[in-house]
């Protein structure tokens, strides 16, 4: 009986060790790279929900919120809109489907379509109009422009219009800085091509893919990305990639 009991204890210990090993392996496989779903369905911080406005059909979700400031989310609207907001943070949005028009404080109008990327400055009233079947991903982040810098309220970001000479070597390979904040936040056009890697990131990185394709690897997990998609690379990620002419708008925050 004693020998049987000892054998059972030994088997239990072996199973426990195996379970812990599998758990440790699973933990090791966790990645700091999140591919944002085109419908907000994999939002981690706040699930997709209805947002109530009279005569407006709007949904929103939040994938990620950083206690230090900044968040990444999804927005859907369908129908005529006249929504006026005064954002406290800067925003960059990437259109997934549909069209809408943003109107600035001085009446300037920006009609945006699928795969467009728009930068919006904080602390100025912004109006959204007529978004039918309209979806976008966005990142909002603290942004204080350099002293004396004059930045328009809204700017279309179009990496395809940049020349090769506009880029400089950067963490992703080639980078063109559109805007840099005093607090370290930065909005850039970033190119990835061939094989590459970067050391552990000290900031979060949001990517709007406007052209090309790539496979990213972090923590033993691979994530594919192509034109029209968005990725969030969380602070601390050690990222490597195999890319084919990947062109993105990237936001460091």
Tab-separated table of C-alpha atoms in Angstrom:
chain	number	residue	atom	x	y	z
A	1	UNK	CA	0.000	0.000	0.000
A	2	UNK	CA	2.814	2.351	0.943
A	3	UNK	CA	4.622	1.718	-2.342
A	4	UNK	CA	1.381	2.315	-4.308
A	5	UNK	CA	0.816	5.577	-2.468
A	6	UNK	CA	4.343	6.703	-3.216
A	7	UNK	CA	3.884	5.837	-6.876
A	8	UNK	CA	0.668	7.861	-7.040
A	9	UNK	CA	2.385	10.842	-5.436
A	10	UNK	CA	5.222	10.585	-7.949
A	11	UNK	CA	2.764	10.486	-10.865
A	12	UNK	CA	0.882	13.487	-9.477
A	13	UNK	CA	4.111	15.436	-9.129
A	14	UNK	CA	5.082	14.611	-12.701
A	15	UNK	CA	1.695	15.758	-14.005
A	16	UNK	CA	1.896	18.980	-11.993
A	17	UNK	CA	5.339	19.720	-13.375
A	18	UNK	CA	4.140	19.065	-16.898
A	19	UNK	CA	1.161	21.365	-16.368
A	20	UNK	CA	3.396	24.128	-15.057
A	21	UNK	CA	5.703	23.620	-18.009
A	22	UNK	CA	2.839	23.971	-20.467
A	23	UNK	CA	1.582	27.072	-18.674
A	24	UNK	CA	5.054	28.566	-18.782
A	25	UNK	CA	5.318	27.731	-22.468
A	26	UNK	CA	1.939	29.381	-23.140
A	27	UNK	CA	3.017	32.474	-21.212
A	28	UNK	CA	6.206	32.586	-23.247
A	29	UNK	CA	4.113	32.508	-26.405
A	30	UNK	CA	2.125	35.593	-25.465
A	31	UNK	CA	2.827	38.406	-27.890
A	32	UNK	CA	2.844	42.139	-27.494
A	33	UNK	CA	1.649	42.537	-31.077
A	34	UNK	CA	-2.111	42.858	-31.583
A	35	UNK	CA	-3.698	42.818	-35.035
A	36	UNK	CA	-6.808	44.997	-34.857
A	37	UNK	CA	-9.964	43.325	-36.154
A	38	UNK	CA	-11.851	45.184	-38.926
A	39	UNK	CA	-15.069	45.133	-36.876
A	40	UNK	CA	-13.789	45.788	-33.344
A	41	UNK	CA	-14.496	42.194	-32.272
A	42	UNK	CA	-11.128	41.516	-30.607
A	43	UNK	CA	-11.088	44.714	-28.540
A	44	UNK	CA	-9.436	43.960	-25.192
A	45	UNK	CA	-9.953	47.092	-23.108
A	46	UNK	CA	-13.658	47.693	-23.846
A	47	UNK	CA	-15.902	45.522	-26.058
A	48	UNK	CA	-17.874	46.866	-28.996
A	49	UNK	CA	-20.840	48.897	-27.771
A	50	UNK	CA	-23.523	51.254	-29.006
A	51	UNK	CA	-22.951	54.971	-28.465
A	52	UNK	CA	-26.186	56.896	-28.111
A	53	UNK	CA	-26.803	59.961	-30.260
A	54	UNK	CA	-30.211	61.111	-31.550
A	55	UNK	CA	-30.830	59.755	-35.074
A	56	UNK	CA	-27.301	58.394	-35.372
A	57	UNK	CA	-26.085	54.810	-35.482
A	58	UNK	CA	-22.652	54.711	-33.902
A	59	UNK	CA	-20.585	51.936	-32.322
A	60	UNK	CA	-17.205	52.035	-30.657
A	61	UNK	CA	-14.664	49.750	-29.032
A	62	UNK	CA	-11.306	50.108	-27.295
A	63	UNK	CA	-8.452	47.688	-27.932
A	64	UNK	CA	-5.957	49.187	-25.521
A	65	UNK	CA	-5.539	51.943	-22.956
A	66	UNK	CA	-2.174	52.989	-21.597
A	67	UNK	CA	-2.196	54.340	-18.016
A	68	UNK	CA	0.578	56.702	-19.088
A	69	UNK	CA	-1.711	58.188	-21.759
A	70	UNK	CA	-3.007	57.103	-25.124
A	71	UNK	CA	-5.513	54.557	-26.403
A	72	UNK	CA	-6.328	52.572	-29.531
A	73	UNK	CA	-9.883	51.962	-30.707
A	74	UNK	CA	-12.476	51.287	-33.398
A	75	UNK	CA	-15.401	53.423	-34.535
A	76	UNK	CA	-18.389	52.681	-36.791
A	77	UNK	CA	-21.095	55.078	-37.968
A	78	UNK	CA	-23.941	54.870	-40.447
A	79	UNK	CA	-26.109	57.843	-41.300
A	80	UNK	CA	-26.069	61.633	-41.359
A	81	UNK	CA	-23.998	63.076	-38.561
A	82	UNK	CA	-23.279	66.460	-37.157
A	83	UNK	CA	-21.132	65.554	-34.205
A	84	UNK	CA	-18.947	68.310	-32.818
A	85	UNK	CA	-16.118	67.353	-30.485
A	86	UNK	CA	-13.096	69.112	-29.032
A	87	UNK	CA	-10.534	66.337	-28.557
A	88	UNK	CA	-8.176	66.675	-25.621
A	89	UNK	CA	-5.559	64.493	-27.309
A	90	UNK	CA	-4.141	64.283	-30.807
A	91	UNK	CA	-5.650	61.586	-33.016
A	92	UNK	CA	-4.609	59.635	-36.080
A	93	UNK	CA	-7.289	57.596	-37.833
A	94	UNK	CA	-7.143	55.026	-40.632
A	95	UNK	CA	-10.276	54.513	-42.737
A	96	UNK	CA	-11.376	50.895	-43.184
A	97	UNK	CA	-14.676	51.212	-45.080
A	98	UNK	CA	-17.051	53.944	-46.241
A	99	UNK	CA	-16.508	57.664	-46.506
A	100	UNK	CA	-17.048	60.652	-44.247
A	101	UNK	CA	-16.195	64.339	-44.062
A	102	UNK	CA	-14.352	66.051	-41.225
A	103	UNK	CA	-14.724	69.804	-40.845
A	104	UNK	CA	-12.175	71.903	-38.983
A	105	UNK	CA	-12.655	74.902	-36.736
A	106	UNK	CA	-12.173	77.292	-39.685
A	107	UNK	CA	-14.540	75.401	-41.975
A	108	UNK	CA	-11.870	73.481	-43.882
A	109	UNK	CA	-13.259	70.150	-45.135
A	110	UNK	CA	-11.523	66.789	-45.368
A	111	UNK	CA	-13.342	63.996	-47.188
A	112	UNK	CA	-11.725	60.696	-46.321
A	113	UNK	CA	-12.060	57.293	-47.981
A	114	UNK	CA	-10.806	53.730	-47.416
A	115	UNK	CA	-7.080	53.530	-46.592
A	116	UNK	CA	-6.822	57.290	-45.984
A	117	UNK	CA	-4.961	58.376	-42.849
A	118	UNK	CA	-5.852	61.652	-41.119
A	119	UNK	CA	-4.024	63.476	-38.307
A	120	UNK	CA	-6.117	65.697	-36.013
A	121	UNK	CA	-4.641	68.193	-33.561
A	122	UNK	CA	-6.063	68.468	-30.022
A	123	UNK	CA	-8.027	71.298	-28.403
A	124	UNK	CA	-9.920	72.512	-31.492
A	125	UNK	CA	-13.564	71.787	-32.393
A	126	UNK	CA	-13.949	69.085	-35.035
A	127	UNK	CA	-17.181	68.120	-36.811
A	128	UNK	CA	-17.880	64.705	-38.378
A	129	UNK	CA	-20.487	64.572	-41.168
A	130	UNK	CA	-22.286	61.920	-43.186
A	131	UNK	CA	-20.560	58.650	-42.439
A	132	UNK	CA	-22.456	55.872	-44.206
A	133	UNK	CA	-21.091	52.397	-43.495
A	134	UNK	CA	-18.014	54.188	-42.171
A	135	UNK	CA	-15.399	52.379	-40.066
A	136	UNK	CA	-12.006	53.456	-38.849
A	137	UNK	CA	-9.286	52.482	-36.414
A	138	UNK	CA	-7.723	55.257	-34.392
A	139	UNK	CA	-5.030	56.078	-31.888
A	140	UNK	CA	-5.327	59.049	-29.513
A	141	UNK	CA	-2.267	60.204	-27.613
A	142	UNK	CA	-0.853	63.162	-25.652
A	143	UNK	CA	0.772	65.614	-28.017
A	144	UNK	CA	2.368	68.982	-27.315
A	145	UNK	CA	3.931	70.498	-30.435
A	146	UNK	CA	7.427	71.959	-30.276
A	147	UNK	CA	7.553	75.614	-29.251
A	148	UNK	CA	6.795	77.840	-32.204
A	149	UNK	CA	5.637	75.014	-34.471
A	150	UNK	CA	2.601	75.775	-36.616
A	151	UNK	CA	0.706	72.558	-37.340
A	152	UNK	CA	-2.625	72.598	-39.208
A	153	UNK	CA	-5.627	71.260	-37.319
A	154	UNK	CA	-6.016	68.332	-39.743
A	155	UNK	CA	-3.550	66.816	-42.195
A	156	UNK	CA	-3.924	63.994	-44.712
A	157	UNK	CA	-0.906	61.707	-44.258
A	158	UNK	CA	0.077	60.209	-47.626
A	159	UNK	CA	3.361	58.268	-47.594
A	160	UNK	CA	2.949	57.563	-51.327
A	161	UNK	CA	3.601	61.251	-52.013
A	162	UNK	CA	6.978	61.238	-50.260
A	163	UNK	CA	10.259	60.960	-52.182
A	164	UNK	CA	13.066	58.569	-51.274
A	165	UNK	CA	15.110	61.573	-50.113
A	166	UNK	CA	12.386	62.427	-47.555
A	167	UNK	CA	13.250	59.324	-45.545
A	168	UNK	CA	16.055	58.807	-43.061
A	169	UNK	CA	17.279	55.649	-41.300
A	170	UNK	CA	14.983	54.777	-38.392
A	171	UNK	CA	13.963	51.906	-36.109
A	172	UNK	CA	11.843	50.292	-38.830
A	173	UNK	CA	14.403	50.773	-41.590
A	174	UNK	CA	13.354	54.065	-43.190
A	175	UNK	CA	11.345	56.800	-41.487
A	176	UNK	CA	9.986	60.259	-42.290
A	177	UNK	CA	8.843	62.235	-39.246
A	178	UNK	CA	5.669	64.236	-39.875
A	179	UNK	CA	5.206	65.567	-36.326
A	180	UNK	CA	7.185	65.194	-33.101
A	181	UNK	CA	5.766	66.185	-29.725
A	182	UNK	CA	7.637	67.597	-26.763
A	183	UNK	CA	6.543	64.580	-24.719
A	184	UNK	CA	8.250	62.075	-27.043
A	185	UNK	CA	5.210	61.144	-29.135
A	186	UNK	CA	5.840	61.034	-32.874
A	187	UNK	CA	3.850	60.563	-36.090
A	188	UNK	CA	5.883	59.209	-38.996
A	189	UNK	CA	5.801	57.448	-42.332
A	190	UNK	CA	7.687	54.182	-41.816
A	191	UNK	CA	9.006	51.722	-44.393
A	192	UNK	CA	9.807	48.068	-43.774
A	193	UNK	CA	11.541	45.991	-46.435
A	194	UNK	CA	13.334	42.664	-46.296
A	195	UNK	CA	14.393	41.255	-42.933
A	196	UNK	CA	14.753	43.506	-39.927
A	197	UNK	CA	14.419	43.814	-36.187
A	198	UNK	CA	14.414	46.406	-33.460
A	199	UNK	CA	15.350	46.291	-29.787
A	200	UNK	CA	12.676	46.224	-27.101
A	201	UNK	CA	10.444	49.254	-27.658
A	202	UNK	CA	10.245	51.895	-24.929
A	203	UNK	CA	6.963	53.245	-26.369
A	204	UNK	CA	3.802	51.804	-27.833
A	205	UNK	CA	3.666	51.756	-31.629
A	206	UNK	CA	0.474	51.930	-33.739
A	207	UNK	CA	0.792	51.015	-37.409
A	208	UNK	CA	-1.599	51.833	-40.251
A	209	UNK	CA	-0.558	49.760	-43.266
A	210	UNK	CA	-1.161	51.740	-46.459
A	211	UNK	CA	0.719	49.455	-48.862
A	212	UNK	CA	2.713	46.233	-49.060
A	213	UNK	CA	2.773	43.266	-46.711
A	214	UNK	CA	4.865	41.799	-43.910
A	215	UNK	CA	5.075	39.071	-41.304
A	216	UNK	CA	6.068	40.230	-37.821
A	217	UNK	CA	7.447	38.027	-35.079
A	218	UNK	CA	7.447	38.740	-31.338
A	219	UNK	CA	7.597	36.353	-28.400
A	220	UNK	CA	7.509	33.288	-30.646
A	221	UNK	CA	4.255	34.412	-32.322
A	222	UNK	CA	3.951	35.569	-35.933
A	223	UNK	CA	1.458	38.179	-37.144
A	224	UNK	CA	0.801	38.942	-40.804
A	225	UNK	CA	-0.158	42.432	-41.994
A	226	UNK	CA	-1.136	43.849	-45.375
A	227	UNK	CA	-2.567	46.974	-46.973
A	228	UNK	CA	-5.593	48.364	-45.132
A	229	UNK	CA	-4.812	46.693	-41.776
A	230	UNK	CA	-3.650	47.985	-38.387
A	231	UNK	CA	-1.328	46.670	-35.715
A	232	UNK	CA	-0.579	47.695	-32.146
A	233	UNK	CA	2.919	46.924	-30.876
A	234	UNK	CA	2.920	47.282	-27.111
A	235	UNK	CA	5.741	48.774	-25.113
A	236	UNK	CA	8.519	46.249	-24.411
A	237	UNK	CA	8.042	44.252	-27.624
A	238	UNK	CA	11.133	42.844	-29.335
A	239	UNK	CA	9.980	42.916	-32.921
A	240	UNK	CA	11.420	41.286	-36.024
A	241	UNK	CA	9.933	41.102	-39.511
A	242	UNK	CA	10.086	39.881	-43.066
A	243	UNK	CA	8.548	42.603	-45.234
A	244	UNK	CA	7.839	43.287	-48.885
A	245	UNK	CA	7.578	47.019	-49.557
A	246	UNK	CA	5.528	47.631	-46.411
A	247	UNK	CA	4.537	51.302	-46.166
A	248	UNK	CA	2.863	52.533	-42.984
A	249	UNK	CA	1.919	55.536	-40.930
A	250	UNK	CA	3.297	54.860	-37.478
A	251	UNK	CA	2.532	56.604	-34.191
A	252	UNK	CA	4.915	56.278	-31.254
A	253	UNK	CA	3.257	57.087	-27.920
